[in-house]
Amino acid sequence: MTELHSSKDSEHRSGRDDSRLDSLNVRKLVAPRNRSIETLSKLSLFLRFLKPVTWIPVMWSFLCGAVASGSFGWKDLGGSKFLLAMLLTGPLATGTCQMLNDYFDRDLDEINEPNRPIPGGAISLKNATILIAVWSILSVIAGYLIHPLIGFYVVIGIINAHLYSANPVKLKKRLWAGNIIVALSYLIIPWIAGEIAYNPAVTLSSLWPSIIAAALFTLASTGTMTINDFKSVEGDRLVGIRTLPAVFGETNAAIIAAVLINLGQLLAAGYLLLIGKNIHALIVAALVIPQFLLQFSLVRSPKTMDVRYNAIAQNFLVAGMLVSALAIKAIKP
């Protein structure tokens, strides 16, 4: 009889544990660990660790800075400097930051995304450390070869990645701070790097239009970073990561994100009006309209619309960045 009760209690506890795990993984269901992750080639596994989809915003920001410099043209797209810059802003610097994030978030990923390379067991902590060290050195060297100051910016970006993910600071758990530092690293730093790369004689005063435009789009990007937090809200709440969705709830966080996204771009349009680029300003403002319409669906269902919203709406935001860069180019002497 005691064994029977013990068996029932065990089954009851097991059921509760299974229910808890199910609730934690509502957003992303994962298959057992003996699945394809072990059969991936080393190159495929490495690419998963570097997260290529995250490279695009940084590469685009660099391109916008290069265009805004006034010294970048179609002929430069195939130049060695531009190709090295794409390598730097994509797989090297951004890849390094993504590996760092996975390294320091491995415990959280056990809850939110257990099929990632480190929590899934495909990459050991020792190998991850070696990869991060080598990639960090290569990133700084590549930045220095483009311009010594850009090498320094790469160091700042890597430090920001530590501040974002690593304890005891771990800015990602401090509400606004995490999104701000990511937007800064993804937008302002590469934008200014693009200016410097193609106009080495640039001065602080000539950089101001780019700094202002990039800062305003950084405000908008802070909103898009918030949308990225919806996928991990259960795990964030469990371990005390204070993202906007975890603190204010998904609907309120979606509203806040939408306001930031729209405000940043409308302010950028206003700035273009101030510098006399009226047509560019109208285009940037018009590009907000489709994003605004998509935000109704996002607010209604943040956790099911987050990926779709970013996949569609981000195209209009980055188009506005390029239009702003062209406006800044037009006012350069």
PDB file of N, CA and C in Angstrom, residues 81-158:
ATOM      1  N   LYS A  81      38.053  47.772 -48.789  1.00  0.00           N
ATOM      2  CA  LYS A  81      37.665  48.382 -47.513  1.00  0.00           C
ATOM      3  C   LYS A  81      36.231  48.018 -47.137  1.00  0.00           C
ATOM      4  N   PHE A  82      35.331  48.101 -48.132  1.00  0.00           N
ATOM      5  CA  PHE A  82      33.927  47.794 -47.860  1.00  0.00           C
ATOM      6  C   PHE A  82      33.749  46.312 -47.536  1.00  0.00           C
ATOM      7  N   LEU A  83      34.415  45.438 -48.265  1.00  0.00           N
ATOM      8  CA  LEU A  83      34.305  44.003 -48.008  1.00  0.00           C
ATOM      9  C   LEU A  83      34.847  43.662 -46.622  1.00  0.00           C
ATOM     10  N   LEU A  84      35.958  44.300 -46.234  1.00  0.00           N
ATOM     11  CA  LEU A  84      36.501  44.077 -44.898  1.00  0.00           C
ATOM     12  C   LEU A  84      35.544  44.600 -43.839  1.00  0.00           C
ATOM     13  N   ALA A  85      34.897  45.739 -44.131  1.00  0.00           N
ATOM     14  CA  ALA A  85      33.930  46.307 -43.185  1.00  0.00           C
ATOM     15  C   ALA A  85      32.722  45.398 -43.014  1.00  0.00           C
ATOM     16  N   MET A  86      32.252  44.783 -44.103  1.00  0.00           N
ATOM     17  CA  MET A  86      31.122  43.853 -44.005  1.00  0.00           C
ATOM     18  C   MET A  86      31.514  42.605 -43.211  1.00  0.00           C
ATOM     19  N   LEU A  87      32.751  42.159 -43.409  1.00  0.00           N
ATOM     20  CA  LEU A  87      33.253  41.028 -42.627  1.00  0.00           C
ATOM     21  C   LEU A  87      33.319  41.393 -41.147  1.00  0.00           C
ATOM     22  N   LEU A  88      33.769  42.611 -40.876  1.00  0.00           N
ATOM     23  CA  LEU A  88      33.882  43.069 -39.491  1.00  0.00           C
ATOM     24  C   LEU A  88      32.517  43.220 -38.835  1.00  0.00           C
ATOM     25  N   THR A  89      31.631  43.976 -39.471  1.00  0.00           N
ATOM     26  CA  THR A  89      30.342  44.276 -38.837  1.00  0.00           C
ATOM     27  C   THR A  89      29.400  43.084 -38.826  1.00  0.00           C
ATOM     28  N   GLY A  90      29.660  42.102 -39.684  1.00  0.00           N
ATOM     29  CA  GLY A  90      28.835  40.899 -39.725  1.00  0.00           C
ATOM     30  C   GLY A  90      29.389  39.774 -38.864  1.00  0.00           C
ATOM     31  N   PRO A  91      30.076  38.811 -39.485  1.00  0.00           N
ATOM     32  CA  PRO A  91      30.494  37.617 -38.747  1.00  0.00           C
ATOM     33  C   PRO A  91      31.519  37.858 -37.645  1.00  0.00           C
ATOM     34  N   LEU A  92      32.344  38.887 -37.767  1.00  0.00           N
ATOM     35  CA  LEU A  92      33.383  39.083 -36.747  1.00  0.00           C
ATOM     36  C   LEU A  92      32.841  39.775 -35.492  1.00  0.00           C
ATOM     37  N   ALA A  93      32.613  41.084 -35.555  1.00  0.00           N
ATOM     38  CA  ALA A  93      32.228  41.818 -34.342  1.00  0.00           C
ATOM     39  C   ALA A  93      30.852  41.405 -33.828  1.00  0.00           C
ATOM     40  N   THR A  94      29.851  41.379 -34.722  1.00  0.00           N
ATOM     41  CA  THR A  94      28.516  40.993 -34.270  1.00  0.00           C
ATOM     42  C   THR A  94      28.492  39.526 -33.856  1.00  0.00           C
ATOM     43  N   GLY A  95      29.206  38.693 -34.614  1.00  0.00           N
ATOM     44  CA  GLY A  95      29.297  37.282 -34.234  1.00  0.00           C
ATOM     45  C   GLY A  95      29.920  37.087 -32.865  1.00  0.00           C
ATOM     46  N   THR A  96      30.959  37.864 -32.572  1.00  0.00           N
ATOM     47  CA  THR A  96      31.587  37.794 -31.252  1.00  0.00           C
ATOM     48  C   THR A  96      30.586  38.136 -30.154  1.00  0.00           C
ATOM     49  N   CYS A  97      29.839  39.206 -30.361  1.00  0.00           N
ATOM     50  CA  CYS A  97      28.849  39.625 -29.352  1.00  0.00           C
ATOM     51  C   CYS A  97      27.756  38.579 -29.170  1.00  0.00           C
ATOM     52  N   GLN A  98      27.358  37.922 -30.254  1.00  0.00           N
ATOM     53  CA  GLN A  98      26.341  36.879 -30.139  1.00  0.00           C
ATOM     54  C   GLN A  98      26.869  35.666 -29.376  1.00  0.00           C
ATOM     55  N   MET A  99      28.121  35.306 -29.628  1.00  0.00           N
ATOM     56  CA  MET A  99      28.710  34.198 -28.883  1.00  0.00           C
ATOM     57  C   MET A  99      28.825  34.532 -27.402  1.00  0.00           C
ATOM     58  N   LEU A 100      29.206  35.767 -27.112  1.00  0.00           N
ATOM     59  CA  LEU A 100      29.286  36.195 -25.717  1.00  0.00           C
ATOM     60  C   LEU A 100      27.923  36.116 -25.036  1.00  0.00           C
ATOM     61  N   ASN A 101      26.894  36.556 -25.744  1.00  0.00           N
ATOM     62  CA  ASN A 101      25.552  36.515 -25.177  1.00  0.00           C
ATOM     63  C   ASN A 101      25.132  35.073 -24.872  1.00  0.00           C
ATOM     64  N   ASP A 102      25.400  34.162 -25.805  1.00  0.00           N
ATOM     65  CA  ASP A 102      25.062  32.757 -25.576  1.00  0.00           C
ATOM     66  C   ASP A 102      25.861  32.175 -24.423  1.00  0.00           C
ATOM     67  N   TYR A 103      27.121  32.571 -24.318  1.00  0.00           N
ATOM     68  CA  TYR A 103      27.987  32.054 -23.255  1.00  0.00           C
ATOM     69  C   TYR A 103      27.457  32.457 -21.878  1.00  0.00           C
ATOM     70  N   PHE A 104      27.144  33.725 -21.719  1.00  0.00           N
ATOM     71  CA  PHE A 104      26.709  34.206 -20.412  1.00  0.00           C
ATOM     72  C   PHE A 104      25.241  33.897 -20.117  1.00  0.00           C
ATOM     73  N   ASP A 105      24.467  33.611 -21.168  1.00  0.00           N
ATOM     74  CA  ASP A 105      23.041  33.314 -20.983  1.00  0.00           C
ATOM     75  C   ASP A 105      22.733  31.817 -21.018  1.00  0.00           C
ATOM     76  N   ARG A 106      23.747  30.995 -20.881  1.00  0.00           N
ATOM     77  CA  ARG A 106      23.527  29.552 -21.049  1.00  0.00           C
ATOM     78  C   ARG A 106      22.520  28.986 -20.050  1.00  0.00           C
ATOM     79  N   ASP A 107      22.512  29.507 -18.825  1.00  0.00           N
ATOM     80  CA  ASP A 107      21.541  29.018 -17.843  1.00  0.00           C
ATOM     81  C   ASP A 107      20.120  29.429 -18.225  1.00  0.00           C
ATOM     82  N   LEU A 108      19.968  30.661 -18.681  1.00  0.00           N
ATOM     83  CA  LEU A 108      18.653  31.140 -19.105  1.00  0.00           C
ATOM     84  C   LEU A 108      18.182  30.400 -20.353  1.00  0.00           C
ATOM     85  N   ASP A 109      19.112  30.108 -21.262  1.00  0.00           N
ATOM     86  CA  ASP A 109      18.750  29.391 -22.483  1.00  0.00           C
ATOM     87  C   ASP A 109      18.307  27.957 -22.202  1.00  0.00           C
ATOM     88  N   GLU A 110      18.727  27.403 -21.080  1.00  0.00           N
ATOM     89  CA  GLU A 110      18.243  26.066 -20.706  1.00  0.00           C
ATOM     90  C   GLU A 110      16.725  26.079 -20.567  1.00  0.00           C
ATOM     91  N   ILE A 111      16.163  27.248 -20.229  1.00  0.00           N
ATOM     92  CA  ILE A 111      14.715  27.386 -20.074  1.00  0.00           C
ATOM     93  C   ILE A 111      14.077  27.825 -21.377  1.00  0.00           C
ATOM     94  N   ASN A 112      14.618  28.908 -21.965  1.00  0.00           N
ATOM     95  CA  ASN A 112      13.979  29.508 -23.130  1.00  0.00           C
ATOM     96  C   ASN A 112      14.286  28.796 -24.443  1.00  0.00           C
ATOM     97  N   GLU A 113      15.547  28.472 -24.659  1.00  0.00           N
ATOM     98  CA  GLU A 113      15.970  27.886 -25.930  1.00  0.00           C
ATOM     99  C   GLU A 113      17.020  26.797 -25.690  1.00  0.00           C
ATOM    100  N   PRO A 114      16.615  25.659 -25.136  1.00  0.00           N
ATOM    101  CA  PRO A 114      17.574  24.612 -24.769  1.00  0.00           C
ATOM    102  C   PRO A 114      18.252  23.939 -25.940  1.00  0.00           C
ATOM    103  N   ASN A 115      17.832  24.224 -27.156  1.00  0.00           N
ATOM    104  CA  ASN A 115      18.455  23.610 -28.322  1.00  0.00           C
ATOM    105  C   ASN A 115      19.599  24.442 -28.896  1.00  0.00           C
ATOM    106  N   ARG A 116      19.933  25.554 -28.240  1.00  0.00           N
ATOM    107  CA  ARG A 116      21.083  26.334 -28.676  1.00  0.00           C
ATOM    108  C   ARG A 116      22.365  25.527 -28.441  1.00  0.00           C
ATOM    109  N   PRO A 117      23.451  25.879 -29.149  1.00  0.00           N
ATOM    110  CA  PRO A 117      24.656  25.043 -29.101  1.00  0.00           C
ATOM    111  C   PRO A 117      25.215  24.766 -27.708  1.00  0.00           C
ATOM    112  N   ILE A 118      25.271  25.781 -26.822  1.00  0.00           N
ATOM    113  CA  ILE A 118      25.869  25.535 -25.507  1.00  0.00           C
ATOM    114  C   ILE A 118      24.938  24.738 -24.595  1.00  0.00           C
ATOM    115  N   PRO A 119      23.707  25.192 -24.333  1.00  0.00           N
ATOM    116  CA  PRO A 119      22.843  24.379 -23.463  1.00  0.00           C
ATOM    117  C   PRO A 119      22.499  23.024 -24.079  1.00  0.00           C
ATOM    118  N   GLY A 120      22.507  22.933 -25.412  1.00  0.00           N
ATOM    119  CA  GLY A 120      22.238  21.663 -26.067  1.00  0.00           C
ATOM    120  C   GLY A 120      23.409  20.701 -26.017  1.00  0.00           C
ATOM    121  N   GLY A 121      24.577  21.184 -25.573  1.00  0.00           N
ATOM    122  CA  GLY A 121      25.743  20.313 -25.422  1.00  0.00           C
ATOM    123  C   GLY A 121      26.582  20.149 -26.674  1.00  0.00           C
ATOM    124  N   ALA A 122      26.266  20.869 -27.752  1.00  0.00           N
ATOM    125  CA  ALA A 122      27.027  20.717 -28.993  1.00  0.00           C
ATOM    126  C   ALA A 122      28.360  21.462 -28.947  1.00  0.00           C
ATOM    127  N   ILE A 123      28.439  22.527 -28.161  1.00  0.00           N
ATOM    128  CA  ILE A 123      29.682  23.282 -27.987  1.00  0.00           C
ATOM    129  C   ILE A 123      30.001  23.349 -26.501  1.00  0.00           C
ATOM    130  N   SER A 124      31.189  22.907 -26.140  1.00  0.00           N
ATOM    131  CA  SER A 124      31.591  22.937 -24.730  1.00  0.00           C
ATOM    132  C   SER A 124      31.966  24.360 -24.332  1.00  0.00           C
ATOM    133  N   LEU A 125      31.973  24.614 -23.019  1.00  0.00           N
ATOM    134  CA  LEU A 125      32.353  25.944 -22.537  1.00  0.00           C
ATOM    135  C   LEU A 125      33.797  26.266 -22.895  1.00  0.00           C
ATOM    136  N   LYS A 126      34.666  25.250 -22.865  1.00  0.00           N
ATOM    137  CA  LYS A 126      36.068  25.472 -23.220  1.00  0.00           C
ATOM    138  C   LYS A 126      36.196  25.906 -24.677  1.00  0.00           C
ATOM    139  N   ASN A 127      35.534  25.190 -25.580  1.00  0.00           N
ATOM    140  CA  ASN A 127      35.595  25.544 -26.999  1.00  0.00           C
ATOM    141  C   ASN A 127      34.937  26.892 -27.264  1.00  0.00           C
ATOM    142  N   ALA A 128      33.847  27.188 -26.548  1.00  0.00           N
ATOM    143  CA  ALA A 128      33.190  28.484 -26.703  1.00  0.00           C
ATOM    144  C   ALA A 128      34.132  29.609 -26.285  1.00  0.00           C
ATOM    145  N   THR A 129      34.863  29.401 -25.195  1.00  0.00           N
ATOM    146  CA  THR A 129      35.809  30.420 -24.718  1.00  0.00           C
ATOM    147  C   THR A 129      36.908  30.664 -25.739  1.00  0.00           C
ATOM    148  N   ILE A 130      37.425  29.595 -26.332  1.00  0.00           N
ATOM    149  CA  ILE A 130      38.482  29.723 -27.339  1.00  0.00           C
ATOM    150  C   ILE A 130      37.960  30.481 -28.567  1.00  0.00           C
ATOM    151  N   LEU A 131      36.784  30.102 -29.028  1.00  0.00           N
ATOM    152  CA  LEU A 131      36.199  30.764 -30.191  1.00  0.00           C
ATOM    153  C   LEU A 131      35.989  32.255 -29.943  1.00  0.00           C
ATOM    154  N   ILE A 132      35.474  32.594 -28.776  1.00  0.00           N
ATOM    155  CA  ILE A 132      35.212  34.001 -28.443  1.00  0.00           C
ATOM    156  C   ILE A 132      36.514  34.789 -28.395  1.00  0.00           C
ATOM    157  N   ALA A 133      37.557  34.204 -27.800  1.00  0.00           N
ATOM    158  CA  ALA A 133      38.846  34.891 -27.703  1.00  0.00           C
ATOM    159  C   ALA A 133      39.446  35.136 -29.083  1.00  0.00           C
ATOM    160  N   VAL A 134      39.455  34.111 -29.923  1.00  0.00           N
ATOM    161  CA  VAL A 134      40.014  34.244 -31.277  1.00  0.00           C
ATOM    162  C   VAL A 134      39.218  35.252 -32.094  1.00  0.00           C
ATOM    163  N   TRP A 135      37.899  35.162 -32.036  1.00  0.00           N
ATOM    164  CA  TRP A 135      37.035  36.058 -32.816  1.00  0.00           C
ATOM    165  C   TRP A 135      37.162  37.507 -32.336  1.00  0.00           C
ATOM    166  N   SER A 136      37.351  37.705 -31.040  1.00  0.00           N
ATOM    167  CA  SER A 136      37.535  39.066 -30.515  1.00  0.00           C
ATOM    168  C   SER A 136      38.818  39.686 -31.061  1.00  0.00           C
ATOM    169  N   ILE A 137      39.882  38.916 -31.072  1.00  0.00           N
ATOM    170  CA  ILE A 137      41.161  39.426 -31.587  1.00  0.00           C
ATOM    171  C   ILE A 137      41.064  39.750 -33.073  1.00  0.00           C
ATOM    172  N   LEU A 138      40.456  38.848 -33.848  1.00  0.00           N
ATOM    173  CA  LEU A 138      40.296  39.083 -35.278  1.00  0.00           C
ATOM    174  C   LEU A 138      39.438  40.319 -35.547  1.00  0.00           C
ATOM    175  N   SER A 139      38.408  40.523 -34.720  1.00  0.00           N
ATOM    176  CA  SER A 139      37.528  41.693 -34.889  1.00  0.00           C
ATOM    177  C   SER A 139      38.294  42.991 -34.677  1.00  0.00           C
ATOM    178  N   VAL A 140      39.100  43.049 -33.631  1.00  0.00           N
ATOM    179  CA  VAL A 140      39.866  44.267 -33.343  1.00  0.00           C
ATOM    180  C   VAL A 140      40.883  44.529 -34.457  1.00  0.00           C
ATOM    181  N   ILE A 141      41.534  43.477 -34.937  1.00  0.00           N
ATOM    182  CA  ILE A 141      42.510  43.634 -36.022  1.00  0.00           C
ATOM    183  C   ILE A 141      41.831  44.158 -37.279  1.00  0.00           C
ATOM    184  N   ALA A 142      40.684  43.581 -37.643  1.00  0.00           N
ATOM    185  CA  ALA A 142      39.963  44.023 -38.835  1.00  0.00           C
ATOM    186  C   ALA A 142      39.546  45.482 -38.703  1.00  0.00           C
ATOM    187  N   GLY A 143      39.053  45.872 -37.530  1.00  0.00           N
ATOM    188  CA  GLY A 143      38.674  47.260 -37.307  1.00  0.00           C
ATOM    189  C   GLY A 143      39.854  48.204 -37.431  1.00  0.00           C
ATOM    190  N   TYR A 144      40.975  47.811 -36.879  1.00  0.00           N
ATOM    191  CA  TYR A 144      42.181  48.645 -36.938  1.00  0.00           C
ATOM    192  C   TYR A 144      42.661  48.822 -38.373  1.00  0.00           C
ATOM    193  N   LEU A 145      42.558  47.758 -39.184  1.00  0.00           N
ATOM    194  CA  LEU A 145      42.997  47.843 -40.579  1.00  0.00           C
ATOM    195  C   LEU A 145      42.157  48.833 -41.376  1.00  0.00           C
ATOM    196  N   ILE A 146      40.878  48.956 -41.020  1.00  0.00           N
ATOM    197  CA  ILE A 146      40.026  49.942 -41.700  1.00  0.00           C
ATOM    198  C   ILE A 146      40.386  51.345 -41.246  1.00  0.00           C
ATOM    199  N   HIS A 147      40.483  51.515 -39.929  1.00  0.00           N
ATOM    200  CA  HIS A 147      40.898  52.790 -39.327  1.00  0.00           C
ATOM    201  C   HIS A 147      41.177  52.516 -37.846  1.00  0.00           C
ATOM    202  N   PRO A 148      42.283  53.052 -37.302  1.00  0.00           N
ATOM    203  CA  PRO A 148      42.602  52.777 -35.888  1.00  0.00           C
ATOM    204  C   PRO A 148      41.460  53.089 -34.929  1.00  0.00           C
ATOM    205  N   LEU A 149      40.709  54.162 -35.203  1.00  0.00           N
ATOM    206  CA  LEU A 149      39.606  54.517 -34.321  1.00  0.00           C
ATOM    207  C   LEU A 149      38.496  53.467 -34.366  1.00  0.00           C
ATOM    208  N   ILE A 150      38.317  52.834 -35.539  1.00  0.00           N
ATOM    209  CA  ILE A 150      37.304  51.792 -35.646  1.00  0.00           C
ATOM    210  C   ILE A 150      37.721  50.569 -34.831  1.00  0.00           C
ATOM    211  N   GLY A 151      39.015  50.284 -34.774  1.00  0.00           N
ATOM    212  CA  GLY A 151      39.492  49.218 -33.892  1.00  0.00           C
ATOM    213  C   GLY A 151      39.114  49.491 -32.444  1.00  0.00           C
ATOM    214  N   PHE A 152      39.211  50.766 -32.055  1.00  0.00           N
ATOM    215  CA  PHE A 152      38.813  51.158 -30.698  1.00  0.00           C
ATOM    216  C   PHE A 152      37.313  50.982 -30.501  1.00  0.00           C
ATOM    217  N   TYR A 153      36.521  51.317 -31.522  1.00  0.00           N
ATOM    218  CA  TYR A 153      35.066  51.123 -31.437  1.00  0.00           C
ATOM    219  C   TYR A 153      34.702  49.651 -31.266  1.00  0.00           C
ATOM    220  N   VAL A 154      35.463  48.780 -31.914  1.00  0.00           N
ATOM    221  CA  VAL A 154      35.204  47.348 -31.770  1.00  0.00           C
ATOM    222  C   VAL A 154      35.408  46.920 -30.322  1.00  0.00           C
ATOM    223  N   VAL A 155      36.444  47.428 -29.706  1.00  0.00           N
ATOM    224  CA  VAL A 155      36.690  47.118 -28.288  1.00  0.00           C
ATOM    225  C   VAL A 155      35.508  47.579 -27.439  1.00  0.00           C
ATOM    226  N   ILE A 156      34.999  48.786 -27.722  1.00  0.00           N
ATOM    227  CA  ILE A 156      33.836  49.290 -26.985  1.00  0.00           C
ATOM    228  C   ILE A 156      32.637  48.366 -27.179  1.00  0.00           C
ATOM    229  N   GLY A 157      32.437  47.908 -28.419  1.00  0.00           N
ATOM    230  CA  GLY A 157      31.319  47.005 -28.696  1.00  0.00           C
ATOM    231  C   GLY A 157      31.421  45.703 -27.917  1.00  0.00           C
ATOM    232  N   ILE A 158      32.621  45.158 -27.827  1.00  0.00           N
ATOM    233  CA  ILE A 158      32.818  43.908 -27.077  1.00  0.00           C
ATOM    234  C   ILE A 158      32.599  44.140 -25.583  1.00  0.00           C
TER     235      ILE A 158
END
